[in-house]
PDB file of C-alpha atoms in Angstrom:
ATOM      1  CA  UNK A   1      -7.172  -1.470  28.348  1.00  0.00           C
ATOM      2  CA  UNK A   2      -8.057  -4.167  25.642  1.00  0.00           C
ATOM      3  CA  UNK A   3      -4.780  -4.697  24.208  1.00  0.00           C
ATOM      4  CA  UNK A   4      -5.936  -5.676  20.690  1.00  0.00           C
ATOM      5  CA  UNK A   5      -7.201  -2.075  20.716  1.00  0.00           C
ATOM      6  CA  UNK A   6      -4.655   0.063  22.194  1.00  0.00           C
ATOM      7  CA  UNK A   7      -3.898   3.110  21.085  1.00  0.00           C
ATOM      8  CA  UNK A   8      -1.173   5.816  22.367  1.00  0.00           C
ATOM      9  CA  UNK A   9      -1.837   8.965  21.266  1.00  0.00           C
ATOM     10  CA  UNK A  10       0.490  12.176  20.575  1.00  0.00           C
ATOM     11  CA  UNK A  11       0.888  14.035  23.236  1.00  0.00           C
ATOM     12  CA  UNK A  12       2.541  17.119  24.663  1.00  0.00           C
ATOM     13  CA  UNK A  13       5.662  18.383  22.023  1.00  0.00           C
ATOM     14  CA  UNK A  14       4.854  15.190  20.751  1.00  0.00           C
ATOM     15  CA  UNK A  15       3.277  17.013  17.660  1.00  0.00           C
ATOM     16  CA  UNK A  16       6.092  19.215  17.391  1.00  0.00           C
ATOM     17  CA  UNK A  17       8.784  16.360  17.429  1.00  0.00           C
ATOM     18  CA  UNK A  18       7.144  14.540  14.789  1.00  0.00           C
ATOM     19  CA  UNK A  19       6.970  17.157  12.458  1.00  0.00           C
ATOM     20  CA  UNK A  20      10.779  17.389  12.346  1.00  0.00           C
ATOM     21  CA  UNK A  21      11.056  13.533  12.789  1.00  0.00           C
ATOM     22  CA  UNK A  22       9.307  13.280   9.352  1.00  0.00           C
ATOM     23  CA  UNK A  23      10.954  15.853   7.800  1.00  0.00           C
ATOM     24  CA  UNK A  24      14.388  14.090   7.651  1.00  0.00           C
ATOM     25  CA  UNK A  25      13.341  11.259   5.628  1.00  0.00           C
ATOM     26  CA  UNK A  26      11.802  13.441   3.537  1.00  0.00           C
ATOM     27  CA  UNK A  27      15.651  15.074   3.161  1.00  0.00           C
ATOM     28  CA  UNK A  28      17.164  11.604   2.306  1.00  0.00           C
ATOM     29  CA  UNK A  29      18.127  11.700   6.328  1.00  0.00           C
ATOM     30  CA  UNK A  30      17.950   8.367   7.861  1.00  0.00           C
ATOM     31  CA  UNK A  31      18.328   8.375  11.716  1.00  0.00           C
ATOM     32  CA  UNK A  32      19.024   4.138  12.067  1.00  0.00           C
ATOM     33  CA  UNK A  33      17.349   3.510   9.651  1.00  0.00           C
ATOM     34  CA  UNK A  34      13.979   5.357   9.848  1.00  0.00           C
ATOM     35  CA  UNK A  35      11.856   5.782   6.626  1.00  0.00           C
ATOM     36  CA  UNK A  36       9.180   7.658   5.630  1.00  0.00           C
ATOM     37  CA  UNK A  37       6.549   4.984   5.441  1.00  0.00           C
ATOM     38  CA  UNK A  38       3.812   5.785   3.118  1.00  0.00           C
ATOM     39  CA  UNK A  39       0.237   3.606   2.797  1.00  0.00           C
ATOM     40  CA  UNK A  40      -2.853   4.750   0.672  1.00  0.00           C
ATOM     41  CA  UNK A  41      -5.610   5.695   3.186  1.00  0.00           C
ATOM     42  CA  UNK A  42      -8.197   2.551   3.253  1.00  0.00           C
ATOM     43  CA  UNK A  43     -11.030   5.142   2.955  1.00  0.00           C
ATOM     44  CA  UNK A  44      -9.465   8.386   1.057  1.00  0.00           C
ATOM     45  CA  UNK A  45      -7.212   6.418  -1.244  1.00  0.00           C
ATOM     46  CA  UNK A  46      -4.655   9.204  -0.678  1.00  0.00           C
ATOM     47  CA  UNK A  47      -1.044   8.961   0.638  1.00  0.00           C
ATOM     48  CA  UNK A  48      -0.501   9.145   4.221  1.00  0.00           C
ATOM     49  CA  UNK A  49       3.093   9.528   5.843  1.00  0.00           C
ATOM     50  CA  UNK A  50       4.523   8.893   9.052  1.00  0.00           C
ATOM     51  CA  UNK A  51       8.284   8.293  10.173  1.00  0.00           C
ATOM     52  CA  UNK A  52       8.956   4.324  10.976  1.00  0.00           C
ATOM     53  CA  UNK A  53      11.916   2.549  12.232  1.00  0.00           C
ATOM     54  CA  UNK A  54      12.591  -0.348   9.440  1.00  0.00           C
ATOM     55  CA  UNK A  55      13.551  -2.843  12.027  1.00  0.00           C
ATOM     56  CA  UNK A  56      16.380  -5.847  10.283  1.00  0.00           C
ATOM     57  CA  UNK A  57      17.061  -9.249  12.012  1.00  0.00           C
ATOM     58  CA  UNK A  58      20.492 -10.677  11.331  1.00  0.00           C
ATOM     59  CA  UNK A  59      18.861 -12.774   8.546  1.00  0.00           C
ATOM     60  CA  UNK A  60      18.273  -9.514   6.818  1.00  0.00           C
ATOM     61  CA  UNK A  61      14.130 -10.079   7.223  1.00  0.00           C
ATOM     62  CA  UNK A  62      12.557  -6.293   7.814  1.00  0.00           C
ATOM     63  CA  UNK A  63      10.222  -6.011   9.903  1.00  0.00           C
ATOM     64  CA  UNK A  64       7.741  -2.802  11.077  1.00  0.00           C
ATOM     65  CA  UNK A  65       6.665  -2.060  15.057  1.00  0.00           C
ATOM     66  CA  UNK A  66       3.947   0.099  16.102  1.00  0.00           C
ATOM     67  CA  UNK A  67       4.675   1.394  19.483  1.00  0.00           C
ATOM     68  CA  UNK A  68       2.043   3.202  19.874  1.00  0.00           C
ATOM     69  CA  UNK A  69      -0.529   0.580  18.788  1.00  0.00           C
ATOM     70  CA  UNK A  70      -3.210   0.245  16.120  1.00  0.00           C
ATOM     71  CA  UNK A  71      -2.300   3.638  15.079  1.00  0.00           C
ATOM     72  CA  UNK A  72      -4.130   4.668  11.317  1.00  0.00           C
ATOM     73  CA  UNK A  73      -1.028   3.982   9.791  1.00  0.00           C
ATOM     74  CA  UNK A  74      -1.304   0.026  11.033  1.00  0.00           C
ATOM     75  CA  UNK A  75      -5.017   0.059   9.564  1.00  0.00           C
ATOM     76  CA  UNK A  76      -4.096   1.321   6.600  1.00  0.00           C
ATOM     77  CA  UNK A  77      -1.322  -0.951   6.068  1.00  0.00           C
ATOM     78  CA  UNK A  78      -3.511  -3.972   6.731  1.00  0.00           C
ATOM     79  CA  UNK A  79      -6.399  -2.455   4.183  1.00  0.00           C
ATOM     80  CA  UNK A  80      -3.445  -1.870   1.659  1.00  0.00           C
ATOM     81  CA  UNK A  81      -1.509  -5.002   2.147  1.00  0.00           C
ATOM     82  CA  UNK A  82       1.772  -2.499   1.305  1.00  0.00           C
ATOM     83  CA  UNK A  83       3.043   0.779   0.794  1.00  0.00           C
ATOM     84  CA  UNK A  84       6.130   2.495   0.205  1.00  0.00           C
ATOM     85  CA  UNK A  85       8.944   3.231   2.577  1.00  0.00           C
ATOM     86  CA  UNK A  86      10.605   6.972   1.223  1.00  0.00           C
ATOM     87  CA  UNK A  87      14.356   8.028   1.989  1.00  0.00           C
ATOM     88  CA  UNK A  88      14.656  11.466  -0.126  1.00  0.00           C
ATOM     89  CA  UNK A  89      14.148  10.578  -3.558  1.00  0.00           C
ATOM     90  CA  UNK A  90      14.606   7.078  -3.210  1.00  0.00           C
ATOM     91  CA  UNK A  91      11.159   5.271  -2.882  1.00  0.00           C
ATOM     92  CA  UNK A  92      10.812   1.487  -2.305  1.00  0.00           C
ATOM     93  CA  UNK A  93       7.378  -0.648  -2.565  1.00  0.00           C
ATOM     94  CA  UNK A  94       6.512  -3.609  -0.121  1.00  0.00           C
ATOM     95  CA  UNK A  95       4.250  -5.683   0.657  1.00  0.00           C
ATOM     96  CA  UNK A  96       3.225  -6.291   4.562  1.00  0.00           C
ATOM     97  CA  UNK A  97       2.078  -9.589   6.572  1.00  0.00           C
ATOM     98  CA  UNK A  98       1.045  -9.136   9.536  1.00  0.00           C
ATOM     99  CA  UNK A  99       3.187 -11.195  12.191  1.00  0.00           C
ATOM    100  CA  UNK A 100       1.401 -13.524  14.722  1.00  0.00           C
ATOM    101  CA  UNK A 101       1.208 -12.245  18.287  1.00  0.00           C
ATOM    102  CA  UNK A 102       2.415 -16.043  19.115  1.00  0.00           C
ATOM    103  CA  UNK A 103       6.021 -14.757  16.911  1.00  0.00           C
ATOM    104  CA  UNK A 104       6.016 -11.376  18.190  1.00  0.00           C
ATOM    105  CA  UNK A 105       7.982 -11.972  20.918  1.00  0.00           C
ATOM    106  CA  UNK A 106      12.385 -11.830  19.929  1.00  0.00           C
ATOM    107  CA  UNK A 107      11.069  -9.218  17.396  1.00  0.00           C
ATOM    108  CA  UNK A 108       9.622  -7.101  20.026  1.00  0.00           C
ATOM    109  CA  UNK A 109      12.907  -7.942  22.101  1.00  0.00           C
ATOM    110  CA  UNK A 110      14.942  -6.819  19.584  1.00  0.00           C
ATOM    111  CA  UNK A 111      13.119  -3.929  18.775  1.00  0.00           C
ATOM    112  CA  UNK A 112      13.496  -2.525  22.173  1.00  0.00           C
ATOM    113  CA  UNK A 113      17.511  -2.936  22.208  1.00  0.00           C
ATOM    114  CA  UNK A 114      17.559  -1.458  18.999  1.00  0.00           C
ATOM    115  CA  UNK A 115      15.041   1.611  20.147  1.00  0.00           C
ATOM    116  CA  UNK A 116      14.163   1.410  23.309  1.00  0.00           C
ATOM    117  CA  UNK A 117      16.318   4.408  24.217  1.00  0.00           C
ATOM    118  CA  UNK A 118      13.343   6.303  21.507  1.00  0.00           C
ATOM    119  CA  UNK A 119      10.226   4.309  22.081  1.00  0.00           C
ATOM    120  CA  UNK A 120      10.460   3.173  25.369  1.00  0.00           C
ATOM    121  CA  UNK A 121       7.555   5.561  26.907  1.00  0.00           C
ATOM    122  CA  UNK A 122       5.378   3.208  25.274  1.00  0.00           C
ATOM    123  CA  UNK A 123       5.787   0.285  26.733  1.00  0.00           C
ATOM    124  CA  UNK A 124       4.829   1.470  29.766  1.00  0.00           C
ATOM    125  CA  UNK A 125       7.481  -0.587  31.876  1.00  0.00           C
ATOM    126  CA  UNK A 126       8.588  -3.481  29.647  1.00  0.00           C
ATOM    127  CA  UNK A 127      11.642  -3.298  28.140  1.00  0.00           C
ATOM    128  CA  UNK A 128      14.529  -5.462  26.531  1.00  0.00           C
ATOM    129  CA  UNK A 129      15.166  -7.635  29.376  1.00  0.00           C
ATOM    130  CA  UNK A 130      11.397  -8.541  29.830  1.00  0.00           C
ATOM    131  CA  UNK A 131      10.589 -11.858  30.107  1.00  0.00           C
ATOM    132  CA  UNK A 132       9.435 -13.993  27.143  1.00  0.00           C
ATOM    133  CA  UNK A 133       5.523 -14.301  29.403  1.00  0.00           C
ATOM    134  CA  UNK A 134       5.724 -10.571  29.785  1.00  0.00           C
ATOM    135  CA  UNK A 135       6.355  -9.877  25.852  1.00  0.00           C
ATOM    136  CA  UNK A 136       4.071 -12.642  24.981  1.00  0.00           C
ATOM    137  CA  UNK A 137       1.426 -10.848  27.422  1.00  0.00           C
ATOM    138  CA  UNK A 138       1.881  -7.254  25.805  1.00  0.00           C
ATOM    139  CA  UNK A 139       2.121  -8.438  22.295  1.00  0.00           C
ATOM    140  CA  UNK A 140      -1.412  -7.885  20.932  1.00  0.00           C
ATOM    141  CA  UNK A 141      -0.697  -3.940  21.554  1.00  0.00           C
ATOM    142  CA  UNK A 142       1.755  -4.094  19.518  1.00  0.00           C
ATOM    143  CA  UNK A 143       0.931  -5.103  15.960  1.00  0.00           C
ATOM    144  CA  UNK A 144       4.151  -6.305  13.665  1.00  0.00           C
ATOM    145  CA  UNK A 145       4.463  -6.614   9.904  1.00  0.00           C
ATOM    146  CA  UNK A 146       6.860  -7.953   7.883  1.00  0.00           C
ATOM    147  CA  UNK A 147       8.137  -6.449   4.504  1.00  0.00           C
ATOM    148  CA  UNK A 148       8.901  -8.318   1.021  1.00  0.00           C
TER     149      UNK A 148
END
């Protein structure tokens, strides 16, 4: 599989479970710290939603992983430069850079202590105590952005 490409579909209750998992957001319910991101559509120009983990580095920098890849949601994002993350009523905008696959690797690390016990399925193997080669070689699946 051509990791600048990879893609991890829904699968199974998969559909089911996300329906509820964006629902809370939507109730001002924050499960640590997951947001209802929300990015104008680079081809409809309408809002799409999706429930993200807001990841935060000591340094209080916030970051975004997509564990399932270049999902529409990461396309968007990069078409729309930012978005909005959405916690019940409260709504805050961003704007995104997309992190280097060279830097990805203590963000992915951290990312996986933080929710590896959630997102785990898709690394397919790798997980917290990984080596920096073996982040550094799954890295282009996984694209990062960083919020301002």
């Amino acid at each position: 599989m051509d990791l600048g490409t990879r893609y991890v579909g829904p699968a199974g209750f998969d559909a089911i479970f996300n329906r509820i998992a964006n629902l809370l957001p939507k109730l001002g319910i924050s499960v640590m710290g997951s947001r209802l991101l929300a990015v104008r559509g680079r081809k409809s120009g309408e809002w799409r939603t999706t429930m993200v983990n807001v990841m935060v580095r000591e340094d209080g920098e916030r970051f975004l992983v997509a564990p399932r890849g270049h999902t529409q949601w990461v396309r968007n994002l990069r078409a729309a430069g930012g978005g909005e993350l959405r916690l019940g009523r409260k709504v805050e905008t961003f704007t995104a850079t997309e992190v280097a696959d060279a830097d990805k690797v203590p963000l992915l690390r951290l990312y996986l202590r933080k929710w590896g016990w959630e997102v785990g399925r898709f690394f397919e193997g790798v997980t917290k105590d990984a080596t920096d080669d073996e982040l550094a070689a799954i890295a282009p699946g996984f694209p990062v952005f960083q919020l301002r």
